[in-house]
Structure formats: C-alpha cells, structure tokens
Short mmCIF file of C-alpha atoms and ligand atoms in Angstrom, two decimals:
data_model
loop_
_atom_site.label_atom_id
_atom_site.label_comp_id
_atom_site.label_asym_id
_atom_site.label_seq_id
_atom_site.Cartn_x
_atom_site.Cartn_y
_atom_site.Cartn_z
CA MET A 28 24.75 73.48 13.51
CA THR A 29 24.46 70.76 16.60
CA ARG A 30 23.15 72.39 19.61
CA ILE A 31 22.48 71.31 22.90
CA SER A 32 19.53 72.36 25.17
CA PHE A 33 19.60 71.29 28.98
CA PRO A 34 15.66 71.14 30.74
CA ASP A 35 14.03 73.76 30.75
CA ASP A 36 14.32 73.38 34.56
CA PHE A 37 18.37 72.95 34.31
CA ILE A 38 20.15 75.47 37.20
CA TRP A 39 22.65 77.22 36.33
CA GLY A 40 25.24 78.28 39.30
CA VAL A 41 28.51 79.52 40.39
CA ALA A 42 30.29 78.30 43.86
CA THR A 43 32.65 79.55 46.71
CA SER A 44 33.51 78.93 50.10
CA ALA A 45 34.12 81.45 53.35
CA TYR A 46 38.39 81.15 53.98
CA GLN A 47 38.83 80.88 50.28
CA ILE A 48 37.18 84.13 49.45
CA GLU A 49 35.75 86.34 52.42
CA GLY A 50 39.08 87.30 53.82
CA ALA A 51 38.19 89.86 57.45
CA TRP A 52 40.72 87.16 59.34
CA ASN A 53 40.17 89.21 62.31
CA GLU A 54 37.57 91.30 62.22
CA ASP A 55 33.60 91.59 63.98
CA GLY A 56 34.87 89.24 66.47
CA ARG A 57 35.94 85.81 63.54
CA GLY A 58 37.60 83.41 66.22
CA ILE A 59 40.59 81.59 64.33
CA SER A 60 40.35 78.66 62.22
CA ILE A 61 42.28 75.37 61.36
CA TRP A 62 43.69 76.87 58.42
CA ASP A 63 44.58 80.28 60.29
CA THR A 64 47.26 78.27 62.33
CA LEU A 65 47.88 75.96 59.02
CA SER A 66 48.42 79.30 56.57
CA HIS A 67 50.04 81.05 59.66
CA THR A 68 52.73 78.08 60.04
CA PRO A 69 55.48 79.30 58.19
CA GLY A 70 55.59 75.88 55.29
CA LYS A 71 53.30 74.95 54.91
CA ILE A 72 51.19 76.60 51.66
CA MET A 73 52.91 77.12 48.76
CA ASN A 74 54.77 81.09 49.09
CA ASN A 75 53.52 80.83 52.35
CA ASP A 76 49.94 82.77 51.52
CA THR A 77 47.19 82.93 53.81
CA GLY A 78 43.33 83.42 53.22
CA ASP A 79 44.16 86.67 55.56
CA VAL A 80 43.22 89.21 53.05
CA ALA A 81 41.48 86.42 49.79
CA ALA A 82 39.29 87.85 47.18
CA ASP A 83 38.11 90.66 50.28
CA HIS A 84 35.19 89.51 49.29
CA TYR A 85 33.63 89.90 53.08
CA HIS A 86 33.79 94.17 52.17
CA ARG A 87 33.13 93.65 48.35
CA TRP A 88 30.85 91.77 48.55
CA LYS A 89 27.81 94.07 46.88
CA GLU A 90 30.90 94.11 43.70
CA ASP A 91 30.58 90.26 43.61
CA PHE A 92 27.63 89.78 43.51
CA ASP A 93 26.63 92.30 40.19
CA LEU A 94 29.39 89.42 39.03
CA LEU A 95 25.88 86.75 40.08
CA SER A 96 23.54 89.20 38.20
CA GLU A 97 25.98 89.83 35.31
CA LEU A 98 26.71 85.89 34.86
CA GLY A 99 22.95 85.42 35.37
CA VAL A 100 23.26 82.28 37.22
CA HIS A 101 19.90 81.08 39.49
CA ALA A 102 21.77 79.46 42.06
CA TYR A 103 24.86 80.66 43.91
CA ARG A 104 26.25 78.48 46.38
CA PHE A 105 28.73 79.47 49.11
CA SER A 106 29.41 78.56 53.00
CA VAL A 107 29.31 79.77 55.79
CA ALA A 108 32.72 80.33 58.14
CA TRP A 109 31.73 78.79 61.20
CA PRO A 110 34.40 80.83 63.71
CA ARG A 111 32.34 83.71 62.35
CA ILE A 112 29.19 81.99 63.60
CA LEU A 113 30.61 80.85 67.06
CA PRO A 114 34.48 82.40 68.03
CA GLN A 115 34.60 79.55 70.25
CA GLY A 116 32.83 76.90 68.06
CA ALA A 117 30.44 76.33 71.05
CA GLY A 118 28.59 79.13 73.42
CA ALA A 119 29.40 81.96 72.83
CA VAL A 120 27.05 83.34 69.19
CA ASN A 121 28.76 86.32 67.47
CA PRO A 122 25.92 88.50 66.24
CA LYS A 123 27.63 90.21 63.47
CA GLY A 124 28.73 86.73 62.10
CA LEU A 125 24.72 85.64 61.68
CA ASP A 126 24.09 89.66 60.03
CA PHE A 127 26.95 89.37 57.63
CA TYR A 128 25.08 85.82 55.86
CA ASP A 129 21.47 87.47 56.57
CA ARG A 130 22.34 90.52 54.49
CA LEU A 131 24.39 88.10 51.83
CA VAL A 132 21.14 85.76 51.40
CA ASP A 133 18.43 88.95 51.48
CA ASP A 134 20.43 90.48 48.59
CA LEU A 135 20.56 87.28 46.91
CA LEU A 136 17.40 86.65 47.10
CA ARG A 137 16.63 90.29 45.31
CA ARG A 138 18.22 89.43 42.81
CA GLN A 139 16.59 85.91 42.47
CA ILE A 140 19.56 84.02 42.73
CA GLU A 141 18.85 80.96 45.30
CA PRO A 142 21.14 80.87 48.03
CA TYR A 143 22.94 77.01 49.00
CA VAL A 144 24.03 77.73 52.00
CA CYS A 145 26.86 75.06 52.59
CA LEU A 146 27.56 74.86 56.65
CA TYR A 147 31.45 73.21 56.99
CA HIS A 148 33.28 73.83 53.71
CA TRP A 149 37.15 73.44 55.97
CA ASP A 150 37.01 75.95 57.83
CA LEU A 151 37.07 73.53 62.13
CA PRO A 152 36.77 75.92 64.99
CA GLN A 153 40.34 75.90 66.52
CA PRO A 154 39.37 75.82 69.52
CA LEU A 155 36.97 72.45 68.76
CA GLN A 156 40.69 71.22 67.68
CA ASP A 157 41.92 71.49 70.56
CA LYS A 158 39.51 69.40 71.92
CA GLY A 159 40.58 66.59 69.16
CA GLY A 160 38.46 67.44 65.58
CA TRP A 161 36.97 65.45 63.63
CA PRO A 162 38.10 62.73 64.92
CA ASN A 163 36.94 62.57 68.76
CA ARG A 164 33.48 61.90 68.10
CA ALA A 165 32.05 64.92 70.62
CA LEU A 166 32.44 67.31 67.35
CA VAL A 167 29.58 65.75 66.00
CA ASN A 168 27.34 67.96 68.32
CA ASP A 169 28.95 70.86 68.47
CA PHE A 170 28.33 70.72 64.46
CA VAL A 171 24.79 69.71 64.91
CA GLU A 172 24.06 73.36 66.99
CA TYR A 173 26.07 74.85 64.61
CA ALA A 174 23.69 73.99 61.94
CA ARG A 175 20.40 75.36 64.40
CA ILE A 176 21.85 78.51 65.17
CA VAL A 177 22.67 79.25 61.32
CA THR A 178 19.29 77.79 61.00
CA ARG A 179 17.35 79.53 62.82
CA ARG A 180 18.12 82.29 61.29
CA LEU A 181 18.66 82.05 57.99
CA GLY A 182 16.04 79.13 57.91
CA ASP A 183 12.65 81.77 56.95
CA ARG A 184 14.34 82.37 53.60
CA VAL A 185 17.37 79.23 52.85
CA LYS A 186 15.62 76.20 51.37
CA VAL A 187 18.88 75.12 49.90
CA TRP A 188 21.12 73.59 52.27
CA PHE A 189 24.54 71.95 52.25
CA THR A 190 25.47 69.76 55.54
CA HIS A 191 29.29 69.09 54.15
CA ASN A 192 31.52 70.34 51.53
CA GLU A 193 33.83 66.89 50.83
CA PRO A 194 33.93 64.65 53.76
CA TRP A 195 36.33 62.36 52.71
CA VAL A 196 39.07 65.53 51.95
CA THR A 197 38.34 67.31 55.20
CA ALA A 198 39.09 63.71 56.24
CA PHE A 199 41.83 61.82 54.19
CA VAL A 200 43.61 64.77 53.73
CA GLY A 201 43.44 66.54 56.59
CA HIS A 202 44.33 63.98 58.42
CA PHE A 203 45.84 61.00 56.48
CA LEU A 204 47.95 63.21 53.80
CA GLY A 205 48.98 66.08 55.73
CA GLU A 206 48.66 68.33 53.43
CA HIS A 207 45.70 70.33 54.17
CA ALA A 208 44.24 71.17 58.00
CA PRO A 209 44.90 70.13 60.60
CA GLY A 210 47.51 68.38 58.98
CA TRP A 211 48.11 64.91 60.52
CA LYS A 212 49.41 61.81 59.21
CA ASP A 213 47.25 58.90 60.68
CA LEU A 214 44.88 56.98 58.56
CA GLY A 215 42.96 55.67 61.42
CA ALA A 216 41.96 59.27 63.00
CA ALA A 217 41.11 59.86 59.12
CA ILE A 218 38.40 57.03 58.91
CA ARG A 219 36.69 58.24 62.03
CA ALA A 220 36.81 61.98 61.15
CA LEU A 221 35.23 60.90 57.63
CA HIS A 222 32.37 58.41 60.14
CA HIS A 223 32.45 61.32 62.37
CA LEU A 224 31.18 63.84 59.61
CA LEU A 225 29.28 61.85 57.94
CA VAL A 226 27.17 61.14 61.15
CA SER A 227 27.50 64.90 61.26
CA HIS A 228 25.31 65.49 59.03
CA GLY A 229 22.44 62.79 59.11
CA LEU A 230 22.28 64.86 62.39
CA ALA A 231 22.66 67.95 61.08
CA ALA A 232 20.04 67.43 58.36
CA ARG A 233 17.48 66.29 60.98
CA ALA A 234 18.52 69.82 62.79
CA ILE A 235 17.90 72.07 59.82
CA ARG A 236 14.41 70.72 58.90
CA ALA A 237 12.67 70.94 62.29
CA GLU A 238 14.46 74.68 62.33
CA ALA A 239 13.65 75.32 59.19
CA LYS A 240 10.21 77.38 58.88
CA GLN A 241 9.79 76.26 55.45
CA PRO A 242 9.97 73.09 53.51
CA VAL A 243 13.85 72.76 52.44
CA GLN A 244 15.86 70.51 50.77
CA ILE A 245 19.08 69.29 52.60
CA GLY A 246 22.68 67.73 50.69
CA ILE A 247 25.57 67.00 50.70
CA THR A 248 28.99 67.60 48.35
CA LEU A 249 31.11 64.31 47.11
CA ASN A 250 34.37 64.74 45.37
CA LEU A 251 33.70 61.96 43.14
CA ASN A 252 36.85 60.34 41.02
CA PRO A 253 35.74 57.04 38.32
CA VAL A 254 39.44 55.40 39.60
CA TYR A 255 41.05 53.27 36.16
CA PRO A 256 43.03 50.73 36.90
CA ALA A 257 47.12 51.69 34.43
CA SER A 258 46.72 47.94 32.56
CA ASP A 259 44.57 45.19 32.76
CA SER A 260 46.61 42.98 35.05
CA GLU A 261 44.45 41.29 37.92
CA LYS A 262 47.11 43.08 40.40
CA ASP A 263 46.54 46.92 38.64
CA ARG A 264 42.63 45.67 38.90
CA GLU A 265 42.58 45.01 42.17
CA ALA A 266 44.50 48.15 43.03
CA ALA A 267 41.94 50.32 41.03
CA ASN A 268 38.60 48.61 43.47
CA GLN A 269 40.76 49.04 46.21
CA VAL A 270 41.10 52.97 45.82
CA ASP A 271 37.43 53.51 44.54
CA MET A 272 37.02 51.78 47.66
CA MET A 273 38.29 54.05 49.36
CA MET A 274 37.81 57.42 48.02
CA ASN A 275 34.31 57.13 46.59
CA ARG A 276 32.25 54.11 48.39
CA ILE A 277 32.97 55.02 51.39
CA VAL A 278 31.26 57.72 50.52
CA LEU A 279 28.50 57.21 49.13
CA ASP A 280 27.38 53.46 50.38
CA PRO A 281 26.49 54.85 54.07
CA LEU A 282 25.06 58.04 52.06
CA LEU A 283 23.03 56.44 49.87
CA LYS A 284 22.93 52.24 50.52
CA GLY A 285 23.53 52.71 54.34
CA THR A 286 26.07 50.07 54.26
CA SER A 287 29.84 50.73 55.15
CA PRO A 288 32.51 49.27 52.62
CA ILE A 289 35.31 48.77 55.00
CA SER A 290 35.77 45.50 56.63
CA GLU A 291 35.51 44.84 60.11
CA SER A 292 39.33 43.50 59.71
CA THR A 293 40.30 46.93 58.32
CA MET A 294 38.40 48.55 60.95
CA ALA A 295 39.73 46.31 63.91
CA SER A 296 43.74 46.66 62.48
CA LEU A 297 43.78 50.28 62.49
CA LEU A 298 40.91 51.52 65.55
CA THR A 299 40.66 50.94 69.09
CA GLY A 300 37.24 50.60 69.97
CA LYS A 301 34.21 50.23 67.25
CA LEU A 302 33.84 53.40 65.41
CA ILE A 303 30.06 52.61 63.82
CA GLN A 304 27.75 53.11 67.40
CA PRO A 305 24.51 51.22 66.93
CA GLY A 306 22.71 53.43 64.40
CA ASP A 307 25.11 55.33 62.64
CA LEU A 308 24.44 53.93 59.57
CA GLU A 309 20.30 54.69 59.68
CA THR A 310 21.78 58.51 60.59
CA ILE A 311 23.32 58.92 57.37
CA ARG A 312 21.39 57.71 54.91
CA THR A 313 19.50 61.21 54.16
CA LEU A 314 19.98 62.92 51.22
CA ASP A 315 17.58 65.37 49.15
CA ILE A 316 20.77 66.49 47.54
CA LEU A 317 23.75 64.71 46.02
CA GLY A 318 25.98 67.44 45.16
CA VAL A 319 29.04 65.91 42.60
CA ASN A 320 32.23 67.41 42.59
CA TYR A 321 34.24 66.19 39.53
CA TYR A 322 37.60 67.48 38.73
CA SER A 323 39.63 64.89 36.80
CA ARG A 324 39.49 60.99 37.52
CA THR A 325 42.57 58.28 39.20
CA VAL A 326 44.58 56.01 37.29
CA ILE A 327 46.31 54.01 40.10
CA LYS A 328 48.52 50.64 39.27
CA HIS A 329 49.73 47.88 42.41
CA SER A 330 53.28 48.81 44.29
CA ASN A 331 54.75 48.26 47.05
CA LYS A 332 56.29 51.47 47.72
CA ILE A 333 54.24 52.44 50.50
CA PRO A 334 53.57 49.23 52.52
CA PHE A 335 49.55 48.20 53.68
CA ILE A 336 48.49 50.27 50.43
CA ASN A 337 49.59 48.88 48.16
CA VAL A 338 49.12 51.30 44.99
CA GLU A 339 50.85 54.10 43.20
CA GLN A 340 48.99 56.88 41.56
CA VAL A 341 50.02 57.62 37.77
CA TYR A 342 49.24 59.84 35.08
CA PRO A 343 49.08 58.58 31.90
CA PRO A 344 51.78 60.83 29.14
CA GLY A 345 49.68 61.75 25.95
CA ASN A 346 47.28 63.39 28.18
CA GLU A 347 45.69 66.94 28.97
CA TYR A 348 46.70 68.03 32.25
CA SER A 349 46.18 71.36 34.54
CA GLY A 350 47.93 72.98 37.11
CA MET A 351 46.65 70.32 39.75
CA TRP A 352 45.13 67.43 37.40
CA GLU A 353 44.49 65.76 34.82
CA ILE A 354 41.68 66.72 32.05
CA PHE A 355 39.38 64.34 31.52
CA PRO A 356 35.75 65.31 30.15
CA GLU A 357 34.91 62.21 29.68
CA GLY A 358 35.46 61.02 33.25
CA LEU A 359 32.56 62.27 34.10
CA TYR A 360 29.67 60.63 31.93
CA VAL A 361 31.60 57.68 33.58
CA LEU A 362 30.74 58.97 36.92
CA LEU A 363 27.37 60.19 36.44
CA LYS A 364 26.23 56.70 34.71
CA ARG A 365 27.66 54.34 37.64
CA ILE A 366 25.83 56.39 40.32
CA GLN A 367 23.06 56.32 38.76
CA GLU A 368 22.71 52.65 37.87
CA GLU A 369 24.69 51.26 41.34
CA TYR A 370 22.97 54.17 43.88
CA LEU A 371 20.15 56.09 42.24
CA ALA A 372 18.42 53.41 40.30
CA PRO A 373 17.82 50.90 43.46
CA LEU A 374 16.05 53.43 44.97
CA GLY A 375 12.99 53.76 43.68
CA ASP A 376 11.16 56.70 44.24
CA SER A 377 13.29 58.74 47.10
CA VAL A 378 15.47 59.39 44.68
CA PRO A 379 17.69 62.95 46.32
CA ARG A 380 17.97 65.05 42.98
CA LEU A 381 21.49 64.54 41.93
CA MET A 382 23.81 68.21 40.48
CA ILE A 383 26.68 68.98 39.25
CA THR A 384 28.22 71.04 42.73
CA GLU A 385 31.49 71.98 41.62
CA ASN A 386 33.70 71.68 37.71
CA GLY A 387 36.77 73.64 37.29
CA VAL A 388 40.32 73.44 36.15
CA PRO A 389 43.40 75.65 37.44
CA VAL A 390 45.36 76.80 34.12
CA PRO A 391 47.60 79.81 33.76
CA ASP A 392 45.68 82.97 32.31
CA GLY A 393 46.36 86.31 32.95
CA VAL A 394 44.73 90.05 32.00
CA ASP A 395 46.03 90.98 28.13
CA PHE A 396 47.11 93.99 27.07
CA ASP A 397 43.47 95.15 26.28
CA GLY A 398 42.38 94.56 30.22
CA GLN A 399 40.83 90.93 28.39
CA VAL A 400 41.15 87.26 29.78
CA ARG A 401 41.57 84.77 27.50
CA ASP A 402 41.28 81.57 28.88
CA GLU A 403 40.52 79.48 25.95
CA ARG A 404 41.72 76.51 27.91
CA ARG A 405 39.08 76.97 30.70
CA ILE A 406 36.26 77.70 27.50
CA ARG A 407 37.79 74.39 26.18
CA TYR A 408 37.85 72.56 29.58
CA LEU A 409 33.79 73.63 30.57
CA ARG A 410 32.63 73.24 27.10
CA ASN A 411 34.29 69.61 26.36
CA HIS A 412 32.83 68.95 30.58
CA LEU A 413 28.99 70.60 29.56
CA ILE A 414 28.85 67.46 26.17
CA GLN A 415 29.62 64.46 28.50
CA LEU A 416 26.99 65.94 31.39
CA HIS A 417 24.50 66.63 28.46
CA ARG A 418 25.25 62.88 27.31
CA ALA A 419 24.95 62.18 30.46
CA VAL A 420 21.36 63.34 31.34
CA GLN A 421 20.26 61.58 27.65
CA ASP A 422 21.14 58.54 28.18
CA GLY A 423 18.40 59.08 31.04
CA VAL A 424 20.56 60.61 34.79
CA ALA A 425 18.73 62.67 35.95
CA VAL A 426 21.41 65.56 36.46
CA LYS A 427 19.03 68.77 38.33
CA GLY A 428 22.15 71.66 38.09
CA TYR A 429 25.09 72.77 37.07
CA PHE A 430 27.50 75.10 39.07
CA HIS A 431 31.23 76.12 38.27
CA TRP A 432 33.92 76.09 40.71
CA SER A 433 34.37 79.38 41.12
CA LEU A 434 32.70 82.55 40.51
CA LEU A 435 36.26 84.14 41.40
CA ASP A 436 40.26 83.58 41.43
CA ASN A 437 41.10 82.21 45.27
CA PHE A 438 42.58 80.88 48.20
CA GLU A 439 43.93 77.13 46.95
CA TRP A 440 44.55 75.72 50.20
CA ALA A 441 47.84 73.99 49.97
CA TRP A 442 48.40 75.78 46.91
CA GLY A 443 47.77 79.10 48.34
CA TYR A 444 47.12 82.26 44.68
CA SER A 445 48.93 79.79 42.35
CA GLN A 446 46.66 78.29 40.65
CA ARG A 447 43.11 80.34 39.51
CA PHE A 448 39.89 79.04 39.26
CA GLY A 449 37.71 81.60 38.46
CA LEU A 450 35.53 82.63 35.64
CA VAL A 451 36.32 86.47 36.74
CA TYR A 452 39.67 87.21 37.25
CA VAL A 453 41.33 88.91 40.88
CA ASP A 454 44.11 90.53 40.69
CA PHE A 455 45.13 90.03 44.49
CA LYS A 456 47.18 92.99 44.91
CA THR A 457 44.56 95.45 44.37
CA GLN A 458 41.64 93.39 43.97
CA LYS A 459 40.56 94.89 40.58
CA ARG A 460 37.87 91.78 38.60
CA VAL A 461 37.68 91.20 35.60
CA VAL A 462 35.22 88.65 33.94
CA LYS A 463 37.52 86.07 32.12
CA ASN A 464 36.05 84.84 28.52
CA SER A 465 35.24 81.90 30.32
CA GLY A 466 32.66 83.97 32.03
CA ARG A 467 31.11 85.59 29.39
CA TRP A 468 31.04 82.31 27.59
CA PHE A 469 29.29 81.10 30.79
CA ALA A 470 26.58 83.64 30.66
CA GLU A 471 25.51 83.13 27.30
CA VAL A 472 25.39 79.19 28.13
CA VAL A 473 23.11 79.99 31.02
CA LYS A 474 20.70 82.48 28.72
CA ALA A 475 20.58 80.17 26.23
CA ASN A 476 20.36 77.37 28.43
CA GLY A 477 22.41 75.55 26.25
CA PHE A 478 25.55 75.99 23.24
CA ALA A 479 26.59 75.51 19.94
CA THR A 480 29.04 72.18 19.73
CA ASP A 481 30.66 73.44 16.06
O1 IFM B 13 39.02 75.01 45.44
C1 IFM B 13 38.62 74.00 46.17
C2 IFM B 13 37.05 73.88 46.84
O2 IFM B 13 37.38 74.05 48.06
C3 IFM B 13 36.89 72.40 47.40
N1 IFM B 13 36.77 71.64 45.45
C4 IFM B 13 38.21 71.26 45.20
C5 IFM B 13 38.19 72.84 44.65
C6 IFM B 13 39.61 73.70 43.72
O3 IFM B 13 40.46 72.23 44.44
#
C-alpha cells in the first residue's frame, strides 16, 4: 500500500465567506451591501436567488461549529461582513455586528480551532459603492479604517488575518465582465479597482499590525490559474502569455516583486490620469501568508472575436468538467512550482508562508434514500488535488496548509444555489445539514495527516 503523509505541522482547514452563508441580511443593524443590491435586481442571479437567508449561519453558527469539530480541522477561514460592522461603510459602528464575530472567535478558540479572519470577501457596503466603489481611491482609507475597527475588537485573539479574498475577481468579474457586483463592464475601472484593492491591502496590513495586541500574520488570498496555450502556434502562445499577465502576474508581481506588469502604454490607453502614485508599489508589497485559491486551469487561443483583447478561452474536449470548470489536478502542481521558482525563491529568507486557502468542486450531489450523500466525484477531486499538492511539497515547495472550499453548500454568487461546493450538504428549504461522504473522507485525511493512494 502506498501512503502519502504531509509535514507534521501541516494545517488542515475549511473556508467560507459571510455573504455566502450568513443570511440575516437585514438583522441586528446590518447595512446593505452591493451583493444585496445585485441579487435583489431581477435577472442578475441564476433563478433570482439571493443571500437573504443563504445557509442561515448567522443563527446556526453553533451547529456549524459542531461540524467543524466533527471534521477535526485545525483552522477555519471565514470573512467578516463589512456592512454588519459599519452599516454605512464608514462612521457609526454597529456593536451587534462586532459582537457576532467576537462570539465566533471565542467559540473557535474554545474548540482549539484557529480563526483565520478575512476582512473582505466582496460584500462592499452599498453607500461606499454610491461614492464610486473600488475604482475610487478614497475607498482605500475607508477599508483601512474598517480593518482598524475589527482588529481593535478581535486583535487580542486572532493571529491570522487576510485583507482581501481574490482581489482580481472583485476587480475584473465585478467591473469588467459585469457578472459580479457592482456589475460594471469597464476595463479601465477594473484596473483602477485592482490597484486600489492592493494599496488597501498594504495599508490595512500596517493598521492591523499596529492595532493587534499580539504578533500577527497578514495574508491575502489570490485566485490563480495556470494558463495554457491551445496549440503550439506563436499566436496562441502569445495570447496565453497575455492572459497570464492579466490574470496572474497582475496580482503576483505587485505583491511579491513590487512591480506592475501593465505597460505604461496600456495604462495610458485605458486610464485618464496617473493610477500608481509614488510609494504605492512599496506599500503593496507586504505579505506574511500567500493564500492560493486553485480550482482549474485556463486554456487560451488567439482570436479576433473581442477587439483589443484578441484572446478566447477554449475547453479541450475529452477532459473532465465540473458544473463550472475543467477539472485539472496537475495544474495545482504546475502553479505551485511556478510560484516557488519565479516568486518565492528570489525572496530568500523573507518568504511568505504559502497555503492553499481554497480548493473544491461543484458537482451535482444529493441525499440518497438512506440519508447519505455519496459524492464520489468530490472525493476523487480532493484525492487527486491532494496528491498533486503532496508532489509539490516533495519537490521542495513549502506549502503549509490546505483549506477546502467549502464547509457548507452555499450561495455561489451569480450561480445562486445551483452549485454545491460543501463537504456538508445543506437542504436550503429546511436548513438541515448532512455531512457528505467527502466530509467523512476529509476528516479521515485530517486525522491521519495523509491517506493511502491505492
Ligand atoms: O465561492 C467562491 C468563493 O467565494 C471564492 N472563490 C471561488 C469560490 C467558488 O467559485
């Protein structure tokens, strides 16, 4: 029998985000976020689903934390809803919002589960959107102030903080592709938004370090996909390079190299006025943890379909697909090796800790006659990705932890409730939870710190 084992101090966890699970959208003084606005606009979300109730975690968090204990995870990554803390985005603080997260942190610690707190997982308070949202540089200060307020309350107990989850998605899916809130289709706005998100990361990191009552680790989680050319032709390879720059290097370079990969001429053609202010790139480059969210790869060919962009995504036939993406475990290995060689190795000793902060799959599943959820495809996905992760560790990439996305089935943004990512099944009519077979399998892996591969 062949077994793989992870390093002794390897951290196993699961992740969630506020809007996707909490519900209670208008309770206890919570303000309105851009996702309330988008999901309440008919036609924007599949089946017109909203996060109004979601998995009702705001009321059922104790039951959900029992599930964390049952899975045996060492850490739990969750996000704080900015509109619960500052209903107007800035100004008056809502004490009930802070009390909620305070209770979560205490209960996690009581269970010996390390809280990994993410400050921004896309639920921008609507009043800040009304002032221009992330494309407006003024938002940076609002975010820093919000980070300060949350740290003042939780910073005596929370040691691990993430500023942003997937800033690329906030910027590009929200401001260029228009599929996420605020639903814009403006490439220049997306680039502005991304730069301001990154600057706010750097300044919030400083604020968190200053306010916390103990040494803290500050991270950011990035959605990263290895980009493959559809063929070996020069045009396809160039197209794949362009997409790699716009999806991966655009976040990795500023955070880890202190440079921007966007040429001055591209900036000038898309933006009016200077975007990158003196000192910005130094501010952005501060990181104790690099969180990698890996789901799939992107295959690209040259195409004239979309002017200016000249690229098109293709889906190679014969491969395995989920409800949303191609399933490509080897991409995780390729990505980790690249991060190590191109970004971490040159940093010498001041290298951030590398963690997989999200990985998971939306495949159809359901409760069988005997009450079990036999999600064999998710188990296979997990197993194959962990094998690739282990391969990277064996090859010298110091990955320190793995967080599965997600603990619970939840509101999958523009896809509503049509996609299920949980290790725990949620019946959204009754809110009954059922641990899936994948959840049981994962719990075994956590307990044994590894598994048999045959
Ligand atoms: O559900 C999302 C999560 O909010 C961010 N990362 C990707 C997940 C799956 O799409």
